[in-house]
Short mmCIF file of C-alpha atoms and ligand atoms in Angstrom, two decimals:
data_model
loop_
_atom_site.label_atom_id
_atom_site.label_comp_id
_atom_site.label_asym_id
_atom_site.label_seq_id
_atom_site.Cartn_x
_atom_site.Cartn_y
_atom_site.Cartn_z
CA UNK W 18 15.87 -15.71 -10.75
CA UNK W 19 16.66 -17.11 -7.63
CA UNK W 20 14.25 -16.40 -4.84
CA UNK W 21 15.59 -15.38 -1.45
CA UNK W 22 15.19 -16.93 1.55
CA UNK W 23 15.93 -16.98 5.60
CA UNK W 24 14.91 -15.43 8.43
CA UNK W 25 16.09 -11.49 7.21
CA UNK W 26 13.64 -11.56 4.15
CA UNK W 27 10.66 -9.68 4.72
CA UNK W 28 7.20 -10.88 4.05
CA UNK W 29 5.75 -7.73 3.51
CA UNK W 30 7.35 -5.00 1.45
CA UNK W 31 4.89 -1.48 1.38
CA UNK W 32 5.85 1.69 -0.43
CA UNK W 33 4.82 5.03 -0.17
CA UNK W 34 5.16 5.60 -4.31
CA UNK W 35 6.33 9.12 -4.71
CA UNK W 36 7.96 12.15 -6.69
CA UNK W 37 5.66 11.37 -10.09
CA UNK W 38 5.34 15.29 -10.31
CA UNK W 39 8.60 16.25 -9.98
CA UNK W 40 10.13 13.49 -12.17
CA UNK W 41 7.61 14.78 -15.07
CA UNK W 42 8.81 17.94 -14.17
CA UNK W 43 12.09 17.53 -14.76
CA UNK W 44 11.25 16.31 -18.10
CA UNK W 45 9.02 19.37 -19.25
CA UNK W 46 6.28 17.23 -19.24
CA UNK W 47 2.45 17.61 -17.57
CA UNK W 48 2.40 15.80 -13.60
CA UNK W 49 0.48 12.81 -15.32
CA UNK W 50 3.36 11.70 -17.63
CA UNK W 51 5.00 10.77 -14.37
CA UNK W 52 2.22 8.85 -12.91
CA UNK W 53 1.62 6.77 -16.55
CA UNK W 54 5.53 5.77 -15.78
CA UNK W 55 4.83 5.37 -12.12
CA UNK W 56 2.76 2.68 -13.60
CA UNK W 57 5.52 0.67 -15.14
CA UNK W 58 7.55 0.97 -11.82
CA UNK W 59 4.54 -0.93 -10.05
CA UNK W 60 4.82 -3.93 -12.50
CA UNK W 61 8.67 -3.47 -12.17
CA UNK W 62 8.55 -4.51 -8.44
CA UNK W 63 6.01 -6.84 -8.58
CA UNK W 64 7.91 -9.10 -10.39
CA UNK W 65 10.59 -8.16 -7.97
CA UNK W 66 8.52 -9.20 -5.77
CA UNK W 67 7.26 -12.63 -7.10
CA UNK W 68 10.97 -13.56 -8.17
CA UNK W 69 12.35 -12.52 -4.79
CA UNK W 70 9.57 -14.73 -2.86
CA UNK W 71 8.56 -11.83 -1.00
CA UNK W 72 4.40 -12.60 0.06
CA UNK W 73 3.02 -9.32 0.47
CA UNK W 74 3.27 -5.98 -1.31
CA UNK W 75 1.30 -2.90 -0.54
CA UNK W 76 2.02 -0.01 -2.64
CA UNK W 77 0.38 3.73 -1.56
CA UNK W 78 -1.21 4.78 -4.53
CA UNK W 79 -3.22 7.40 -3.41
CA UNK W 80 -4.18 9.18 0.12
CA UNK W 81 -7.21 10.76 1.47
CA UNK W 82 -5.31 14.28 1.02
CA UNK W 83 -4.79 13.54 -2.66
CA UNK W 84 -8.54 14.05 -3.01
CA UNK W 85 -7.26 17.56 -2.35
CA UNK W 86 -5.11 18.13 -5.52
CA UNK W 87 -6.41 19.83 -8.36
CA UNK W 88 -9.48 18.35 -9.92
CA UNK W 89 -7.96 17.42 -13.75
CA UNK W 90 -5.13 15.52 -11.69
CA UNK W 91 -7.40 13.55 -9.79
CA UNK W 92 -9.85 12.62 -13.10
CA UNK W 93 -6.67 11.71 -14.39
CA UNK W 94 -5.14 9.40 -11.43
CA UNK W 95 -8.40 7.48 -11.34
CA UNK W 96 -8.36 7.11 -15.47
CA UNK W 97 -5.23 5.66 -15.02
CA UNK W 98 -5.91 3.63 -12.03
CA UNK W 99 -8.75 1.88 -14.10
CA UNK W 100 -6.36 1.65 -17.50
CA UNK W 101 -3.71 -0.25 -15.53
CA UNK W 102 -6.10 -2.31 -13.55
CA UNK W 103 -7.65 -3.46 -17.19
CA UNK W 104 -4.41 -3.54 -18.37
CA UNK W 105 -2.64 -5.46 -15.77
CA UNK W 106 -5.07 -8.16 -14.85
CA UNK W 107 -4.16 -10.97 -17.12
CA UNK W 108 -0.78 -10.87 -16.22
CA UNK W 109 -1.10 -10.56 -12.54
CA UNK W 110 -3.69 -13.23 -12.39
CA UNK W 111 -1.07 -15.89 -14.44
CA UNK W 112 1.83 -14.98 -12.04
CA UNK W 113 -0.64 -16.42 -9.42
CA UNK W 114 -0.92 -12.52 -7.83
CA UNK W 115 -4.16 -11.78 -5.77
CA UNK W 116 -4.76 -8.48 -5.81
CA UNK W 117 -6.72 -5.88 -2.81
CA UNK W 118 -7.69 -2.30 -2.82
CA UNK W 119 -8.26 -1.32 0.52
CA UNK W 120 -9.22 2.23 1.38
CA UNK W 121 -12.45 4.84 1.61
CA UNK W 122 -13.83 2.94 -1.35
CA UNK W 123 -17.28 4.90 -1.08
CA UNK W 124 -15.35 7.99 -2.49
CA UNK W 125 -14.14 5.93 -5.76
CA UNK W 126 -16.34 6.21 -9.09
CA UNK W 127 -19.00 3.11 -10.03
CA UNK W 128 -16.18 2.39 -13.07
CA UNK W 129 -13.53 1.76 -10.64
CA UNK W 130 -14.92 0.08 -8.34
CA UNK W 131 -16.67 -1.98 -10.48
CA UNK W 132 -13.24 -2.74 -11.91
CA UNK W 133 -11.45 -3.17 -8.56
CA UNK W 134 -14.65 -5.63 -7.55
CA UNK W 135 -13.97 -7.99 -10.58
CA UNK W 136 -10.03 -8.32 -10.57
CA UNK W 137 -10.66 -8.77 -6.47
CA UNK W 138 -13.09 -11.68 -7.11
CA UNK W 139 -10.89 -13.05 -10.26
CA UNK W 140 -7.46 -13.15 -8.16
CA UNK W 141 -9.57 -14.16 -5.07
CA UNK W 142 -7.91 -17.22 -4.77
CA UNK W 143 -4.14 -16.59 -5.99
CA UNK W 144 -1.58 -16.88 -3.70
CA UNK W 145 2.25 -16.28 -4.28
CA UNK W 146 1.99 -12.67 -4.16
CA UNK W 147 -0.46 -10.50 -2.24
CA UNK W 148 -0.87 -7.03 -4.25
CA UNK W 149 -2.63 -4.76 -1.61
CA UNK W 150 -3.50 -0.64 -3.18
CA UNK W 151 -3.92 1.72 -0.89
CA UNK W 152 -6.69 3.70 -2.79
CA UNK W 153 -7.98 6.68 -1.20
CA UNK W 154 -7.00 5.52 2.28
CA UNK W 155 -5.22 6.94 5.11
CA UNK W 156 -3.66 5.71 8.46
CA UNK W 157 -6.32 8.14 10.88
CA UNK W 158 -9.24 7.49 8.87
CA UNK W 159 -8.11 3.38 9.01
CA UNK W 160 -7.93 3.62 12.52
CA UNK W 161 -11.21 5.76 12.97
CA UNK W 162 -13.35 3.27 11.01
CA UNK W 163 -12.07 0.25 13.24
CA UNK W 164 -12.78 2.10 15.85
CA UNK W 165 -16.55 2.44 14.85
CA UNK W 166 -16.92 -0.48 13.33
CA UNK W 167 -15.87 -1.93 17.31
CA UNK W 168 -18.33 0.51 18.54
CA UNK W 169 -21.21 -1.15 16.56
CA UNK W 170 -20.37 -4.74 17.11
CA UNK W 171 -20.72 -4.19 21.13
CA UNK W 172 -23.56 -1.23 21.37
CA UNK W 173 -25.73 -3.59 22.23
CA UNK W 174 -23.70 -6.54 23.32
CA UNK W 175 -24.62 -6.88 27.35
CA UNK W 176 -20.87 -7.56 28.14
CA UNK W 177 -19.29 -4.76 25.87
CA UNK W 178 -17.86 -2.97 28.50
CA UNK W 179 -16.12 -5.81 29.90
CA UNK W 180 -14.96 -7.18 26.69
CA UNK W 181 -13.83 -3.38 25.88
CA UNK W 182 -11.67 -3.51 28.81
CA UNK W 183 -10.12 -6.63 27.86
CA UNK W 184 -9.03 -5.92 24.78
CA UNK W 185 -5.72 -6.47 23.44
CA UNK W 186 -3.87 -4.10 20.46
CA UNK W 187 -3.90 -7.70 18.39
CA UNK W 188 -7.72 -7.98 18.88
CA UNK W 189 -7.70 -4.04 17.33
CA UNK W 190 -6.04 -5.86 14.14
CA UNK W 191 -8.86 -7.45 12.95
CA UNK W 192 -11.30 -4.31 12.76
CA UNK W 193 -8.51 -2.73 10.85
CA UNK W 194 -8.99 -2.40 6.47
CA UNK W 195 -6.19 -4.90 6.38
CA UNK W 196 -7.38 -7.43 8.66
CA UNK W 197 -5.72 -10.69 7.56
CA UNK W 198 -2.63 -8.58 6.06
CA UNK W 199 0.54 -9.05 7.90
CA UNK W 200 2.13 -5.77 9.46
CA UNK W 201 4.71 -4.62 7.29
CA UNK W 202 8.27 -5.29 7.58
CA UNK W 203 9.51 -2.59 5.66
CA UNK W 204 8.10 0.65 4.26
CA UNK W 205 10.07 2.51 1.42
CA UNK W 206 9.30 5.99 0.40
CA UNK W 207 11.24 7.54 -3.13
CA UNK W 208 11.43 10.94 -3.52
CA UNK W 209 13.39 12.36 -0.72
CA UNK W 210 10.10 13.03 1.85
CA UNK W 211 11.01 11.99 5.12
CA UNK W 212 7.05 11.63 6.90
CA UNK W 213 4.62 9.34 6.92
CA UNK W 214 2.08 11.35 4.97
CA UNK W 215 -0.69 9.42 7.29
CA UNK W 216 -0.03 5.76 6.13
CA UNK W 217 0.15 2.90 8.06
CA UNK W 218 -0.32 4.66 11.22
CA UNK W 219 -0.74 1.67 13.40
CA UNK W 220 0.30 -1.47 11.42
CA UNK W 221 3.70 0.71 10.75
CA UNK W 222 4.55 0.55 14.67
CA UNK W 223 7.51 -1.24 14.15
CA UNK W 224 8.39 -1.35 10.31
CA UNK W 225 11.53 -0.37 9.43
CA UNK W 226 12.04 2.15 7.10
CA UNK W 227 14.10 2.68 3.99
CA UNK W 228 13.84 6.64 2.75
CA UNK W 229 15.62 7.13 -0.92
CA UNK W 230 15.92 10.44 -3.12
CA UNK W 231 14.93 8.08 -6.15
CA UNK W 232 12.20 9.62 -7.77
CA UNK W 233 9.08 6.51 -8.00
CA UNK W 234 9.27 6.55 -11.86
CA UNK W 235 13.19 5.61 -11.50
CA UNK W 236 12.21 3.14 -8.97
CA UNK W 237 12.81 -0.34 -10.30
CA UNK W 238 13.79 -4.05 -9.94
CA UNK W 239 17.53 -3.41 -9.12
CA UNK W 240 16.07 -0.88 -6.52
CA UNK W 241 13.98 -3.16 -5.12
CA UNK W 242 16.06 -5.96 -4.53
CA UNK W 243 18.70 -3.48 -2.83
CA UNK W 244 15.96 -2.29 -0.94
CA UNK W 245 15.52 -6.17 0.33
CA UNK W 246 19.49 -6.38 1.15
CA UNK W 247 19.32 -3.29 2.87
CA UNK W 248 16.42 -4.93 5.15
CA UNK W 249 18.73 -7.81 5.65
CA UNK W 250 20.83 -6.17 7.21
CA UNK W 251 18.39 -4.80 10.29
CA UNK W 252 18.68 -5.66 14.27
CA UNK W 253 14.98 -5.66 14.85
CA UNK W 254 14.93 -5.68 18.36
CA UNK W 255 11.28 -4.81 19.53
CA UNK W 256 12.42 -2.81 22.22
CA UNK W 257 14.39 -6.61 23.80
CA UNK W 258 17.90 -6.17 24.40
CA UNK W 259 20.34 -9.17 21.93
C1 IPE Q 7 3.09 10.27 -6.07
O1 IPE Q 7 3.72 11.27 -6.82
C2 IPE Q 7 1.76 9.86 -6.64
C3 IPE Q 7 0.60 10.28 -5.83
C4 IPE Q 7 0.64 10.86 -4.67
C5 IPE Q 7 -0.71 10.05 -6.40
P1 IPE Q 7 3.34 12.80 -6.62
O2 IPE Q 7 2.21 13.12 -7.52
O3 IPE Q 7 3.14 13.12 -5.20
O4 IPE Q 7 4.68 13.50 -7.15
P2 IPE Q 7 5.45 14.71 -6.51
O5 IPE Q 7 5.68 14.39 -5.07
O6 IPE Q 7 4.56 15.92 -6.66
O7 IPE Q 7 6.72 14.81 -7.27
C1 IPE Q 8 1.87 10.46 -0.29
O1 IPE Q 8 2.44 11.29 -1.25
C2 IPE Q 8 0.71 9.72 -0.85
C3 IPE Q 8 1.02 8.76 -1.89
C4 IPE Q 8 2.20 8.42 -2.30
C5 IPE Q 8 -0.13 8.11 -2.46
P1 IPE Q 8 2.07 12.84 -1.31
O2 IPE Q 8 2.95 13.41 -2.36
O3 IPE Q 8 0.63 13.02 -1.46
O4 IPE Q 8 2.49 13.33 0.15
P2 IPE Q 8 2.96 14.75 0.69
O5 IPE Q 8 1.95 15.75 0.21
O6 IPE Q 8 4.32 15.02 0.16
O7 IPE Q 8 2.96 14.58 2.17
MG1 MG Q 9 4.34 13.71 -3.69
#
């Protein structure tokens, strides 16, 4: 397929992946059944993704609050998130996809992150498609672990305070979990929700954002690539006038 280029394609495509429950739900079926086929929606649009040309995809698998849900749901997420990961690997690595978890990685289990450590270091060096999971991460505590990670590197720095003061939001960048990682362009959430639910908190300043009542397990390549006309059509204007 043909891969689409000029100055209205994004390079980075994130979405907030939701409504598994609900389309389950509809289906008489137990909440997991809808994450197992939320699976086969993430391969769906990353080969939208690699056949579109687009460079970066983040995908929101699962927040900080989702540590909150009911304890079978969460032994089952992570199950899954492992599966896939073994799964998925071979594939993702030949289609020249690097692939990043980025999140609160101390609250994961020794399987999975042993798991998320070895496809990290295999895909280390890919490059036509950046695959970033947002594993138990969330926009506030992002922004409060750059914030002490800064802290650290000038306790004891004689001109701290001065360098502090000088600081510029793109110097912030770099303390951030996706230092490196282009700000997104756009940031689609299924499901109907209209919020946030503390993502990208800072590197979504100025994304634009594409809100559709297609549940995530519906959400596919045709999706995707309308998605990517829709963003083509934007006036990004960073607060200039045109
Ligand atoms: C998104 O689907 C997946 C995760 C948050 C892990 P949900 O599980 O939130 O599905 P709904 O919103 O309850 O339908
Ligand atoms: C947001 O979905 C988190 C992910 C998609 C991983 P939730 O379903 O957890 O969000 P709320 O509870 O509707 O805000
Ligand atoms: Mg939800």
């Amino acid at each position: 397929m043909s891969t689409q280029t000029g100055a209205n394609m994004p390079t980075h495509v994130s979405v907030i992946m939701d409504g598994n429950g609900r389309w389950a739900k509809e289906r008489g079926k137990e909440r997991v059944y809808g994450h197992a086929e939320g699976v086969e929606s993430v391969r769906a649009c990353v080969e939208a993704a690699v056949e579109t040309g687009v460079k970066y995809l983040s995908l929101y698998a699962f927040s900080e609050e989702n540590w909150n849900r009911p304890e079978e749901e969460v032994k089952a997420l992570m199950e899954l998130m492992v599966k896939a990961m073994a799964a998925e690997m071979d594939e993702l690595d030949r289609n020249g996809v690097r692939f990043v978890v980025l999140g609160n990685r101390e609250r994961l289990g020794d399987e999975l992150n042993r798991i998320i450590d070895s496809c990290m270091e295999r895909t280390s060096r890919n490059s036509t498609l950046t695959l970033v999971i947002f594993l138990s991460y969330s926009g506030k505590w992002d922004i409060l672990q750059a914030a002490r990670k800064l802290a650290l590197q000038l306790w004891d720095d004689p001109d701290g305070k001065e360098k502090l003061m000088n600081m510029k939001a793109e110097d912030f960048d770099g303390f951030l979990a996706t230092a490196g990682i282009p700000d997104p362009d756009l940031i689609i959430r299924t499901s109907g929700e209209i919020r946030l639910s503390n993502y990208l908190l800072w590197q979504g300043a100025y994304s634009e954002f594409l809100f559709t009542d297609t549940l995530w397990p519906d959400f596919r390549k045709d999706d995707f690539r309308a998605a990517l006309e829709s963003y083509a059509k934007r006036d990004r204007r960073y607060g200039k006038v045109k």
